[in-house]
PDB file of C-alpha atoms in Angstrom:
ATOM      1  CA  MET B   1      -0.362 -27.882  57.048  1.00  0.00           C
ATOM      2  CA  ARG B   2       2.481 -28.229  54.578  1.00  0.00           C
ATOM      3  CA  GLY B   3       0.538 -30.958  52.605  1.00  0.00           C
ATOM      4  CA  ARG B   4      -2.692 -28.547  52.349  1.00  0.00           C
ATOM      5  CA  ARG B   5      -0.274 -25.678  51.132  1.00  0.00           C
ATOM      6  CA  ARG B   6       1.162 -27.805  48.538  1.00  0.00           C
ATOM      7  CA  GLY B   7      -2.237 -28.962  47.344  1.00  0.00           C
ATOM      8  CA  ALA B   8      -3.385 -25.389  47.085  1.00  0.00           C
ATOM      9  CA  GLU B   9      -0.146 -24.191  45.055  1.00  0.00           C
ATOM     10  CA  GLU B  10      -1.085 -27.425  42.721  1.00  0.00           C
ATOM     11  CA  ARG B  11      -4.600 -26.433  42.163  1.00  0.00           C
ATOM     12  CA  ARG B  12      -3.742 -22.809  41.530  1.00  0.00           C
ATOM     13  CA  LYS B  13      -1.225 -23.926  39.020  1.00  0.00           C
ATOM     14  CA  GLY B  14      -4.021 -26.305  37.348  1.00  0.00           C
ATOM     15  CA  ARG B  15      -6.157 -23.610  37.194  1.00  0.00           C
ATOM     16  CA  ARG B  16      -3.316 -20.963  35.509  1.00  0.00           C
ATOM     17  CA  GLU B  17      -2.511 -23.777  33.095  1.00  0.00           C
ATOM     18  CA  ALA B  18      -6.036 -24.336  32.020  1.00  0.00           C
ATOM     19  CA  GLY B  19      -6.719 -20.441  31.835  1.00  0.00           C
ATOM     20  CA  CYS B  20      -9.176 -20.606  34.504  1.00  0.00           C
ATOM     21  CA  GLU B  21      -7.830 -18.613  37.096  1.00  0.00           C
ATOM     22  CA  ALA B  22      -9.036 -14.939  37.354  1.00  0.00           C
ATOM     23  CA  ARG B  23      -6.040 -12.302  37.203  1.00  0.00           C
ATOM     24  CA  PRO B  24      -5.903  -8.764  38.223  1.00  0.00           C
ATOM     25  CA  LEU B  25      -6.163  -6.180  35.308  1.00  0.00           C
ATOM     26  CA  GLN B  26      -3.277  -4.066  34.764  1.00  0.00           C
ATOM     27  CA  VAL B  27      -3.444  -0.359  34.215  1.00  0.00           C
ATOM     28  CA  GLY B  28      -4.792   0.488  30.728  1.00  0.00           C
ATOM     29  CA  GLN B  29      -6.587  -2.593  30.518  1.00  0.00           C
ATOM     30  CA  GLU B  30     -10.362  -3.836  30.783  1.00  0.00           C
ATOM     31  CA  LYS B  31     -12.389  -6.788  30.549  1.00  0.00           C
ATOM     32  CA  GLY B  32     -13.777  -7.254  27.015  1.00  0.00           C
ATOM     33  CA  THR B  33     -16.577  -9.597  25.599  1.00  0.00           C
ATOM     34  CA  GLU B  34     -16.510 -13.325  26.770  1.00  0.00           C
ATOM     35  CA  GLY B  35     -13.653 -12.725  29.641  1.00  0.00           C
ATOM     36  CA  LYS B  36     -11.233 -11.694  27.403  1.00  0.00           C
ATOM     37  CA  THR B  37      -8.779  -8.798  28.371  1.00  0.00           C
ATOM     38  CA  THR B  38      -8.127  -5.859  25.910  1.00  0.00           C
ATOM     39  CA  ILE B  39      -5.648  -3.079  26.183  1.00  0.00           C
ATOM     40  CA  ARG B  40      -7.036   0.300  26.166  1.00  0.00           C
ATOM     41  CA  GLN B  41      -4.595   2.677  24.425  1.00  0.00           C
ATOM     42  CA  PRO B  42      -4.379   6.347  25.798  1.00  0.00           C
ATOM     43  CA  GLY B  43      -5.815   9.243  23.883  1.00  0.00           C
ATOM     44  CA  ASN B  44      -2.567  10.733  22.683  1.00  0.00           C
ATOM     45  CA  HIS B  45      -1.539   7.368  21.307  1.00  0.00           C
ATOM     46  CA  GLN B  46      -4.730   7.458  19.430  1.00  0.00           C
ATOM     47  CA  ARG B  47      -4.183  10.765  18.274  1.00  0.00           C
ATOM     48  CA  ALA B  48      -0.571  10.095  17.190  1.00  0.00           C
ATOM     49  CA  LEU B  49      -2.055   6.976  15.277  1.00  0.00           C
ATOM     50  CA  ARG B  50      -4.366   8.971  13.307  1.00  0.00           C
ATOM     51  CA  THR B  51      -1.984  11.822  12.356  1.00  0.00           C
ATOM     52  CA  ALA B  52       0.394   9.152  11.282  1.00  0.00           C
ATOM     53  CA  THR B  53      -2.045   7.287   9.163  1.00  0.00           C
ATOM     54  CA  ILE B  54      -3.644  10.545   7.515  1.00  0.00           C
ATOM     55  CA  ILE B  55       0.077  12.147   6.597  1.00  0.00           C
ATOM     56  CA  SER B  56       1.506   8.587   5.494  1.00  0.00           C
ATOM     57  CA  THR B  57      -1.825   7.999   3.173  1.00  0.00           C
ATOM     58  CA  PHE B  58      -0.981  11.293   1.222  1.00  0.00           C
ATOM     59  CA  GLY B  59       0.996   8.868  -0.752  1.00  0.00           C
ATOM     60  CA  GLY B  60      -1.936   6.542  -1.834  1.00  0.00           C
ATOM     61  CA  LEU B  61      -3.644  10.177  -2.692  1.00  0.00           C
ATOM     62  CA  LEU B  62      -1.144  10.974  -5.119  1.00  0.00           C
ATOM     63  CA  PHE B  63      -0.938   7.457  -6.377  1.00  0.00           C
ATOM     64  CA  GLY B  64      -4.715   7.639  -7.324  1.00  0.00           C
ATOM     65  CA  TYR B  65      -4.151  11.337  -8.622  1.00  0.00           C
ATOM     66  CA  ASP B  66      -1.542  10.312 -10.930  1.00  0.00           C
ATOM     67  CA  THR B  67      -2.878   7.321 -12.388  1.00  0.00           C
ATOM     68  CA  GLY B  68      -6.338   9.037 -12.662  1.00  0.00           C
ATOM     69  CA  VAL B  69      -5.591  12.209 -14.040  1.00  0.00           C
ATOM     70  CA  ILE B  70      -4.260  11.257 -17.633  1.00  0.00           C
ATOM     71  CA  ASN B  71      -7.898  10.080 -18.550  1.00  0.00           C
ATOM     72  CA  GLY B  72      -9.120  13.549 -18.605  1.00  0.00           C
ATOM     73  CA  ALA B  73      -5.721  15.026 -19.686  1.00  0.00           C
ATOM     74  CA  LEU B  74      -4.895  12.776 -22.854  1.00  0.00           C
ATOM     75  CA  PRO B  75      -7.333  14.291 -25.207  1.00  0.00           C
ATOM     76  CA  TYR B  76      -6.005  17.768 -24.613  1.00  0.00           C
ATOM     77  CA  MET B  77      -2.218  16.159 -24.980  1.00  0.00           C
ATOM     78  CA  GLN B  78      -3.318  14.634 -28.660  1.00  0.00           C
ATOM     79  CA  GLN B  79      -3.991  18.385 -29.849  1.00  0.00           C
ATOM     80  CA  ASP B  80      -1.147  20.216 -28.400  1.00  0.00           C
ATOM     81  CA  LEU B  81       1.614  17.540 -29.025  1.00  0.00           C
ATOM     82  CA  GLY B  82       0.318  15.859 -31.901  1.00  0.00           C
ATOM     83  CA  LEU B  83       0.172  12.331 -30.556  1.00  0.00           C
ATOM     84  CA  THR B  84      -0.266   9.192 -32.435  1.00  0.00           C
ATOM     85  CA  PRO B  85      -2.181   6.260 -31.379  1.00  0.00           C
ATOM     86  CA  LEU B  86       1.319   4.436 -30.486  1.00  0.00           C
ATOM     87  CA  THR B  87       2.704   7.681 -28.654  1.00  0.00           C
ATOM     88  CA  GLU B  88      -0.630   7.821 -26.731  1.00  0.00           C
ATOM     89  CA  GLY B  89      -0.426   4.283 -25.630  1.00  0.00           C
ATOM     90  CA  LEU B  90       3.322   5.105 -24.482  1.00  0.00           C
ATOM     91  CA  VAL B  91       2.426   8.398 -22.668  1.00  0.00           C
ATOM     92  CA  ALA B  92      -0.486   6.309 -20.904  1.00  0.00           C
ATOM     93  CA  SER B  93       1.284   3.009 -20.196  1.00  0.00           C
ATOM     94  CA  SER B  94       4.929   4.497 -19.105  1.00  0.00           C
ATOM     95  CA  LEU B  95       3.780   5.258 -15.579  1.00  0.00           C
ATOM     96  CA  LEU B  96       2.625   1.768 -15.281  1.00  0.00           C
ATOM     97  CA  PHE B  97       5.901   0.425 -16.616  1.00  0.00           C
ATOM     98  CA  GLY B  98       8.020   2.600 -13.886  1.00  0.00           C
ATOM     99  CA  ALA B  99       5.651   1.655 -11.162  1.00  0.00           C
ATOM    100  CA  ALA B 100       6.686  -1.614 -11.673  1.00  0.00           C
ATOM    101  CA  PHE B 101      10.234  -0.775 -11.073  1.00  0.00           C
ATOM    102  CA  GLY B 102       9.482   1.540  -8.242  1.00  0.00           C
ATOM    103  CA  ALA B 103       7.641  -1.077  -6.474  1.00  0.00           C
ATOM    104  CA  LEU B 104      10.468  -3.762  -6.937  1.00  0.00           C
ATOM    105  CA  PHE B 105      13.214  -1.404  -5.944  1.00  0.00           C
ATOM    106  CA  GLY B 106      11.464   0.870  -3.525  1.00  0.00           C
ATOM    107  CA  GLY B 107      10.649  -2.153  -1.271  1.00  0.00           C
ATOM    108  CA  ARG B 108      14.485  -3.197  -1.155  1.00  0.00           C
ATOM    109  CA  LEU B 109      15.585   0.546  -0.270  1.00  0.00           C
ATOM    110  CA  ALA B 110      12.828   0.649   2.435  1.00  0.00           C
ATOM    111  CA  ASP B 111      14.171  -2.283   4.038  1.00  0.00           C
ATOM    112  CA  ARG B 112      17.431  -0.677   3.923  1.00  0.00           C
ATOM    113  CA  ASN B 113      17.040   2.977   4.765  1.00  0.00           C
ATOM    114  CA  GLY B 114      13.425   2.936   6.566  1.00  0.00           C
ATOM    115  CA  ARG B 115      10.087   3.508   5.748  1.00  0.00           C
ATOM    116  CA  ARG B 116       9.681   7.062   7.004  1.00  0.00           C
ATOM    117  CA  GLY B 117      12.868   8.228   4.839  1.00  0.00           C
ATOM    118  CA  MET B 118      11.728   6.081   1.803  1.00  0.00           C
ATOM    119  CA  ILE B 119       8.370   7.976   1.829  1.00  0.00           C
ATOM    120  CA  MET B 120      10.158  11.267   1.937  1.00  0.00           C
ATOM    121  CA  VAL B 121      12.283  10.375  -1.108  1.00  0.00           C
ATOM    122  CA  LEU B 122       8.951   9.324  -2.661  1.00  0.00           C
ATOM    123  CA  ALA B 123       7.547  12.618  -2.078  1.00  0.00           C
ATOM    124  CA  VAL B 124      10.461  14.408  -3.885  1.00  0.00           C
ATOM    125  CA  VAL B 125      10.100  12.117  -6.890  1.00  0.00           C
ATOM    126  CA  PHE B 126       6.472  12.595  -6.909  1.00  0.00           C
ATOM    127  CA  LEU B 127       7.154  16.717  -7.075  1.00  0.00           C
ATOM    128  CA  LEU B 128       9.757  16.444  -9.749  1.00  0.00           C
ATOM    129  CA  GLY B 129       7.955  13.845 -11.886  1.00  0.00           C
ATOM    130  CA  THR B 130       4.761  15.983 -11.656  1.00  0.00           C
ATOM    131  CA  LEU B 131       6.768  19.139 -12.809  1.00  0.00           C
ATOM    132  CA  GLY B 132       8.587  17.426 -15.409  1.00  0.00           C
ATOM    133  CA  CYS B 133       5.159  16.280 -16.717  1.00  0.00           C
ATOM    134  CA  THR B 134       3.685  19.727 -16.398  1.00  0.00           C
ATOM    135  CA  PHE B 135       6.476  21.542 -18.445  1.00  0.00           C
ATOM    136  CA  ALA B 136       7.008  18.735 -20.880  1.00  0.00           C
ATOM    137  CA  PRO B 137       7.990  20.498 -24.198  1.00  0.00           C
ATOM    138  CA  ASN B 138       7.280  17.552 -26.270  1.00  0.00           C
ATOM    139  CA  THR B 139       6.221  13.725 -26.178  1.00  0.00           C
ATOM    140  CA  GLU B 140       9.582  12.258 -25.508  1.00  0.00           C
ATOM    141  CA  VAL B 141       9.815  14.320 -22.468  1.00  0.00           C
ATOM    142  CA  LEU B 142       6.634  13.851 -21.246  1.00  0.00           C
ATOM    143  CA  ILE B 143       6.843   9.758 -21.673  1.00  0.00           C
ATOM    144  CA  ALA B 144      10.217   9.932 -19.404  1.00  0.00           C
ATOM    145  CA  ALA B 145       8.572  12.034 -16.730  1.00  0.00           C
ATOM    146  CA  ARG B 146       5.719   9.882 -16.666  1.00  0.00           C
ATOM    147  CA  PHE B 147       8.189   6.930 -15.932  1.00  0.00           C
ATOM    148  CA  ILE B 148       9.842   8.729 -13.357  1.00  0.00           C
ATOM    149  CA  LEU B 149       6.438   9.556 -11.959  1.00  0.00           C
ATOM    150  CA  GLY B 150       5.717   5.917 -12.190  1.00  0.00           C
ATOM    151  CA  LEU B 151       8.790   5.024  -9.854  1.00  0.00           C
ATOM    152  CA  ALA B 152       7.171   7.085  -7.250  1.00  0.00           C
ATOM    153  CA  VAL B 153       3.611   5.686  -7.510  1.00  0.00           C
ATOM    154  CA  GLY B 154       5.045   2.147  -7.774  1.00  0.00           C
ATOM    155  CA  GLY B 155       7.217   2.707  -4.569  1.00  0.00           C
ATOM    156  CA  ALA B 156       4.180   4.275  -2.606  1.00  0.00           C
ATOM    157  CA  SER B 157       2.082   0.998  -3.433  1.00  0.00           C
ATOM    158  CA  VAL B 158       4.680  -0.938  -1.456  1.00  0.00           C
ATOM    159  CA  THR B 159       6.156   1.361   1.068  1.00  0.00           C
ATOM    160  CA  VAL B 160       3.091   2.898   2.478  1.00  0.00           C
ATOM    161  CA  PRO B 161       1.217  -0.219   3.015  1.00  0.00           C
ATOM    162  CA  VAL B 162       4.108  -1.544   4.978  1.00  0.00           C
ATOM    163  CA  HIS B 163       4.610   1.430   7.170  1.00  0.00           C
ATOM    164  CA  LEU B 164       0.868   1.695   8.134  1.00  0.00           C
ATOM    165  CA  ALA B 165       0.898  -2.318   9.031  1.00  0.00           C
ATOM    166  CA  GLU B 166       3.931  -1.762  11.346  1.00  0.00           C
ATOM    167  CA  ILE B 167       2.748   1.309  13.004  1.00  0.00           C
ATOM    168  CA  SER B 168      -0.811  -0.261  13.511  1.00  0.00           C
ATOM    169  CA  PRO B 169      -2.018  -2.385  16.766  1.00  0.00           C
ATOM    170  CA  ARG B 170      -2.818  -5.946  15.362  1.00  0.00           C
ATOM    171  CA  ASP B 171      -6.658  -5.327  16.178  1.00  0.00           C
ATOM    172  CA  ARG B 172      -6.825  -2.390  13.998  1.00  0.00           C
ATOM    173  CA  ARG B 173      -4.121  -3.297  11.175  1.00  0.00           C
ATOM    174  CA  GLY B 174      -6.796  -4.195   8.492  1.00  0.00           C
ATOM    175  CA  ARG B 175      -8.766  -1.293   9.141  1.00  0.00           C
ATOM    176  CA  ILE B 176      -5.776   1.158   9.059  1.00  0.00           C
ATOM    177  CA  VAL B 177      -4.191  -0.220   6.041  1.00  0.00           C
ATOM    178  CA  THR B 178      -7.408   0.040   4.025  1.00  0.00           C
ATOM    179  CA  GLN B 179      -7.461   3.434   4.495  1.00  0.00           C
ATOM    180  CA  ASN B 180      -4.588   3.610   1.891  1.00  0.00           C
ATOM    181  CA  GLU B 181      -6.996   2.342  -0.491  1.00  0.00           C
ATOM    182  CA  LEU B 182      -9.668   4.765   0.364  1.00  0.00           C
ATOM    183  CA  MET B 183      -7.050   7.547  -0.324  1.00  0.00           C
ATOM    184  CA  ILE B 184      -6.312   5.962  -3.705  1.00  0.00           C
ATOM    185  CA  VAL B 185      -9.655   5.865  -5.083  1.00  0.00           C
ATOM    186  CA  THR B 186     -10.115   9.395  -3.437  1.00  0.00           C
ATOM    187  CA  GLY B 187      -7.010  10.714  -5.321  1.00  0.00           C
ATOM    188  CA  GLN B 188      -8.782   9.295  -8.703  1.00  0.00           C
ATOM    189  CA  LEU B 189     -11.889  10.628  -7.731  1.00  0.00           C
ATOM    190  CA  LEU B 190     -10.294  14.221  -7.215  1.00  0.00           C
ATOM    191  CA  ALA B 191      -8.563  13.828 -10.484  1.00  0.00           C
ATOM    192  CA  PHE B 192     -12.176  13.161 -12.225  1.00  0.00           C
ATOM    193  CA  ILE B 193     -13.518  16.104 -10.701  1.00  0.00           C
ATOM    194  CA  PHE B 194     -10.825  18.461 -11.225  1.00  0.00           C
ATOM    195  CA  ASN B 195     -10.509  17.433 -14.950  1.00  0.00           C
ATOM    196  CA  ALA B 196     -14.158  18.035 -15.417  1.00  0.00           C
ATOM    197  CA  TYR B 197     -14.131  21.270 -13.890  1.00  0.00           C
ATOM    198  CA  VAL B 198     -10.974  22.612 -15.814  1.00  0.00           C
ATOM    199  CA  GLY B 199     -12.181  21.053 -19.098  1.00  0.00           C
ATOM    200  CA  ASN B 200     -15.498  22.642 -19.032  1.00  0.00           C
ATOM    201  CA  SER B 201     -14.383  25.935 -17.676  1.00  0.00           C
ATOM    202  CA  PHE B 202     -11.130  26.391 -19.587  1.00  0.00           C
ATOM    203  CA  GLY B 203     -11.520  23.889 -22.312  1.00  0.00           C
ATOM    204  CA  GLU B 204     -10.511  26.066 -25.131  1.00  0.00           C
ATOM    205  CA  SER B 205      -7.293  27.180 -23.399  1.00  0.00           C
ATOM    206  CA  HIS B 206      -3.965  26.370 -24.743  1.00  0.00           C
ATOM    207  CA  GLY B 207      -1.901  23.752 -22.556  1.00  0.00           C
ATOM    208  CA  ILE B 208      -5.165  23.137 -20.214  1.00  0.00           C
ATOM    209  CA  TRP B 209      -3.708  19.752 -19.721  1.00  0.00           C
ATOM    210  CA  ARG B 210      -0.864  21.093 -17.637  1.00  0.00           C
ATOM    211  CA  TRP B 211      -2.992  22.568 -15.227  1.00  0.00           C
ATOM    212  CA  MET B 212      -4.684  19.105 -14.783  1.00  0.00           C
ATOM    213  CA  LEU B 213      -1.491  17.717 -13.879  1.00  0.00           C
ATOM    214  CA  VAL B 214       0.356  20.210 -11.549  1.00  0.00           C
ATOM    215  CA  ILE B 215      -2.275  20.278  -8.962  1.00  0.00           C
ATOM    216  CA  ALA B 216      -0.464  16.893  -7.780  1.00  0.00           C
ATOM    217  CA  THR B 217       2.664  19.169  -6.334  1.00  0.00           C
ATOM    218  CA  LEU B 218       0.331  20.244  -3.397  1.00  0.00           C
ATOM    219  CA  PRO B 219      -0.017  16.698  -2.019  1.00  0.00           C
ATOM    220  CA  ALA B 220       3.443  15.745  -2.950  1.00  0.00           C
ATOM    221  CA  ILE B 221       4.847  18.995  -0.547  1.00  0.00           C
ATOM    222  CA  ALA B 222       2.284  18.230   2.132  1.00  0.00           C
ATOM    223  CA  LEU B 223       3.308  14.491   2.227  1.00  0.00           C
ATOM    224  CA  TRP B 224       6.990  15.662   2.465  1.00  0.00           C
ATOM    225  CA  ILE B 225       6.222  18.248   5.243  1.00  0.00           C
ATOM    226  CA  GLY B 226       4.305  15.862   7.485  1.00  0.00           C
ATOM    227  CA  MET B 227       7.020  12.799   7.262  1.00  0.00           C
ATOM    228  CA  ASN B 228       9.693  15.101   8.805  1.00  0.00           C
ATOM    229  CA  VAL B 229       7.578  15.265  11.943  1.00  0.00           C
ATOM    230  CA  MET B 230       6.760  11.616  11.962  1.00  0.00           C
ATOM    231  CA  PRO B 231       8.542   8.983  14.024  1.00  0.00           C
ATOM    232  CA  GLU B 232      10.146   5.687  12.044  1.00  0.00           C
ATOM    233  CA  SER B 233       8.201   2.650  12.107  1.00  0.00           C
ATOM    234  CA  PRO B 234       9.191   1.067  15.517  1.00  0.00           C
ATOM    235  CA  ARG B 235       9.218  -2.512  14.046  1.00  0.00           C
ATOM    236  CA  TRP B 236      11.704  -1.515  11.404  1.00  0.00           C
ATOM    237  CA  LEU B 237      13.832   0.164  14.029  1.00  0.00           C
ATOM    238  CA  ALA B 238      13.462  -2.667  16.574  1.00  0.00           C
ATOM    239  CA  SER B 239      14.510  -5.957  14.439  1.00  0.00           C
ATOM    240  CA  THR B 240      16.376  -6.916  11.164  1.00  0.00           C
ATOM    241  CA  PRO B 241      14.682 -10.408  10.791  1.00  0.00           C
ATOM    242  CA  LEU B 242      12.000  -8.220   9.225  1.00  0.00           C
ATOM    243  CA  LYS B 243      14.162  -6.898   6.493  1.00  0.00           C
ATOM    244  CA  ILE B 244      12.776  -9.101   3.875  1.00  0.00           C
ATOM    245  CA  ARG B 245       9.313  -7.631   4.224  1.00  0.00           C
ATOM    246  CA  GLY B 246       9.705  -4.694   1.954  1.00  0.00           C
ATOM    247  CA  LEU B 247      11.521  -6.724  -0.725  1.00  0.00           C
ATOM    248  CA  GLY B 248       8.697  -9.432  -0.527  1.00  0.00           C
ATOM    249  CA  MET B 249       6.224  -6.628  -0.577  1.00  0.00           C
ATOM    250  CA  GLY B 250       8.073  -5.133  -3.616  1.00  0.00           C
ATOM    251  CA  ALA B 251       8.474  -8.447  -5.747  1.00  0.00           C
ATOM    252  CA  SER B 252       4.741  -8.959  -5.517  1.00  0.00           C
ATOM    253  CA  ALA B 253       3.972  -5.289  -6.360  1.00  0.00           C
ATOM    254  CA  PHE B 254       6.196  -5.517  -9.338  1.00  0.00           C
ATOM    255  CA  LEU B 255       4.302  -8.570 -10.823  1.00  0.00           C
ATOM    256  CA  LEU B 256       1.006  -6.471 -10.310  1.00  0.00           C
ATOM    257  CA  TRP B 257       2.437  -3.517 -12.063  1.00  0.00           C
ATOM    258  CA  ILE B 258       3.809  -5.580 -14.911  1.00  0.00           C
ATOM    259  CA  VAL B 259       0.567  -7.206 -15.458  1.00  0.00           C
ATOM    260  CA  ASN B 260      -1.259  -4.014 -15.120  1.00  0.00           C
ATOM    261  CA  PHE B 261       1.109  -2.391 -17.919  1.00  0.00           C
ATOM    262  CA  LEU B 262       0.564  -5.512 -20.058  1.00  0.00           C
ATOM    263  CA  ILE B 263      -3.095  -5.048 -20.009  1.00  0.00           C
ATOM    264  CA  GLY B 264      -3.148  -1.444 -20.699  1.00  0.00           C
ATOM    265  CA  PHE B 265      -1.099  -1.947 -23.461  1.00  0.00           C
ATOM    266  CA  GLY B 266      -2.476  -4.823 -25.251  1.00  0.00           C
ATOM    267  CA  PHE B 267      -6.393  -4.220 -24.214  1.00  0.00           C
ATOM    268  CA  PRO B 268      -7.030  -2.408 -27.381  1.00  0.00           C
ATOM    269  CA  GLN B 269      -5.436  -5.264 -29.575  1.00  0.00           C
ATOM    270  CA  LEU B 270      -7.330  -8.185 -27.704  1.00  0.00           C
ATOM    271  CA  LEU B 271     -10.592  -6.141 -28.111  1.00  0.00           C
ATOM    272  CA  ALA B 272     -10.061  -5.917 -31.781  1.00  0.00           C
ATOM    273  CA  ALA B 273      -9.070  -9.533 -32.110  1.00  0.00           C
ATOM    274  CA  ILE B 274     -11.809 -11.321 -30.094  1.00  0.00           C
ATOM    275  CA  GLY B 275     -14.451  -8.705 -29.283  1.00  0.00           C
ATOM    276  CA  ILE B 276     -15.628  -7.017 -26.300  1.00  0.00           C
ATOM    277  CA  SER B 277     -17.602 -10.037 -24.925  1.00  0.00           C
ATOM    278  CA  ASN B 278     -14.877 -12.400 -25.189  1.00  0.00           C
ATOM    279  CA  THR B 279     -12.315 -10.151 -23.685  1.00  0.00           C
ATOM    280  CA  PHE B 280     -14.197  -9.815 -20.678  1.00  0.00           C
ATOM    281  CA  PHE B 281     -14.992 -13.369 -20.412  1.00  0.00           C
ATOM    282  CA  VAL B 282     -11.198 -14.161 -20.412  1.00  0.00           C
ATOM    283  CA  PHE B 283     -10.936 -11.592 -17.309  1.00  0.00           C
ATOM    284  CA  ALA B 284     -14.084 -13.428 -15.807  1.00  0.00           C
ATOM    285  CA  VAL B 285     -11.960 -16.757 -16.163  1.00  0.00           C
ATOM    286  CA  LEU B 286      -9.118 -15.280 -14.613  1.00  0.00           C
ATOM    287  CA  GLY B 287     -10.713 -13.680 -11.654  1.00  0.00           C
ATOM    288  CA  VAL B 288     -12.533 -17.031 -10.838  1.00  0.00           C
ATOM    289  CA  GLY B 289      -8.788 -18.726 -10.734  1.00  0.00           C
ATOM    290  CA  ALA B 290      -7.655 -15.745  -8.499  1.00  0.00           C
ATOM    291  CA  ILE B 291     -10.399 -16.520  -5.919  1.00  0.00           C
ATOM    292  CA  THR B 292      -9.741 -20.312  -5.800  1.00  0.00           C
ATOM    293  CA  PHE B 293      -5.917 -19.673  -5.435  1.00  0.00           C
ATOM    294  CA  ALA B 294      -6.674 -17.307  -2.481  1.00  0.00           C
ATOM    295  CA  ALA B 295      -9.198 -19.384  -0.807  1.00  0.00           C
ATOM    296  CA  LYS B 296      -6.645 -22.502  -1.016  1.00  0.00           C
ATOM    297  CA  TYR B 297      -3.303 -21.133  -0.289  1.00  0.00           C
ATOM    298  CA  VAL B 298      -3.621 -17.736   1.311  1.00  0.00           C
ATOM    299  CA  PRO B 299      -3.455 -17.979   5.014  1.00  0.00           C
ATOM    300  CA  GLU B 300      -5.821 -15.821   7.465  1.00  0.00           C
ATOM    301  CA  THR B 301      -4.083 -12.681   9.036  1.00  0.00           C
ATOM    302  CA  LYS B 302      -6.832 -11.385  11.173  1.00  0.00           C
ATOM    303  CA  ASP B 303      -5.663 -10.567  14.632  1.00  0.00           C
ATOM    304  CA  LYS B 304      -2.108 -11.784  14.223  1.00  0.00           C
ATOM    305  CA  SER B 305       0.848  -9.530  14.604  1.00  0.00           C
ATOM    306  CA  LEU B 306       3.452  -9.308  11.733  1.00  0.00           C
ATOM    307  CA  GLU B 307       6.000 -11.362  14.038  1.00  0.00           C
ATOM    308  CA  ASP B 308       3.120 -13.986  14.218  1.00  0.00           C
ATOM    309  CA  LEU B 309       2.673 -14.050  10.423  1.00  0.00           C
ATOM    310  CA  GLU B 310       6.556 -13.750   9.649  1.00  0.00           C
ATOM    311  CA  HIS B 311       7.020 -16.952  11.959  1.00  0.00           C
ATOM    312  CA  TYR B 312       4.199 -18.816  10.012  1.00  0.00           C
ATOM    313  CA  PHE B 313       5.785 -18.186   6.645  1.00  0.00           C
ATOM    314  CA  LYS B 314       9.381 -19.080   7.905  1.00  0.00           C
ATOM    315  CA  ASN B 315       8.602 -22.480   9.883  1.00  0.00           C
ATOM    316  CA  VAL B 316       5.007 -23.657   8.909  1.00  0.00           C
ATOM    317  CA  ALA B 317       4.599 -22.598   5.504  1.00  0.00           C
ATOM    318  CA  GLY B 318       8.404 -23.317   4.988  1.00  0.00           C
ATOM    319  CA  SER B 319       8.504 -26.761   6.417  1.00  0.00           C
ATOM    320  CA  LYS B 320       5.309 -27.651   4.181  1.00  0.00           C
ATOM    321  CA  ALA B 321       7.250 -26.411   1.126  1.00  0.00           C
ATOM    322  CA  GLY B 322       9.992 -28.765   2.028  1.00  0.00           C
ATOM    323  CA  ALA B 323       8.092 -31.725   2.798  1.00  0.00           C
ATOM    324  CA  ALA B 324       6.187 -31.201  -0.712  1.00  0.00           C
ATOM    325  CA  ALA B 325       9.437 -30.717  -2.490  1.00  0.00           C
ATOM    326  CA  ALA B 326      10.809 -33.846  -1.011  1.00  0.00           C
ATOM    327  CA  LYS B 327       7.801 -36.265  -2.390  1.00  0.00           C
ATOM    328  CA  VAL B 328       8.440 -34.958  -5.782  1.00  0.00           C
ATOM    329  CA  PRO B 329      10.882 -37.715  -7.323  1.00  0.00           C
TER     330      PRO B 329
END
């Protein structure tokens, strides 16, 4: 009798280790395809996640509007402020230059003070930068205000995706984070639409470009009010191995914005030097190089938690890098 019981226990242990033994579903779980167990999230959690996503991505909307609105406002600025080709380039690119430093320092500050608090600070910077651009009396003040606005744009490009990634379930993280990209291009689209409407309707009015800029104060105020009622990122509250995440995101975004600034500032000179066909051929070659690099070195993140990815980069990728460095004479 005792031997049969011991044998049954050993068989059950073997089935558990092989993953073959059926286990009862817990509350909130259901059988998915191929026998996998998935977790059903309650409706109130889904609504809270949807609300947090919409409010947080107002930062992406501001990002898109402030980078897109300059295209329609610049011709009117030339008339009112007497811009030269040099000052025109500075007005257009000063936001990109500020965005590089906003991304670098914004990620570090988000690690230290939390994602929610950082987004609220960015909303205030968005508001102040927009008002500074709107009421700028001369070119110098406009360039300085655009730089300040760029700090908010760069900070949002880092903090909002990290915040969304940390509040998202692993199976929906990619879909939720890409909603921020959708809001960025939506902001650019709204900027073009509003520019076209104002330019065609009131194009003869003095200072019409100021109205194109000031509309961005509305989503900035909405972002600040909305984040007041949002909770802090649970992963930021729960753990400090994760402190380097914002800094790493900020460093990568810093390089992105610096290259963006250099391209925006140097594109006219490159175009004049080698022509439009050769210029875009250079961009195509760089694009192929980027695709090759991503395919070879960038790991897959689908269905992996942020903690799984951090473990990979700390241990697996770190040990590979150390082994490669040891082989170098």
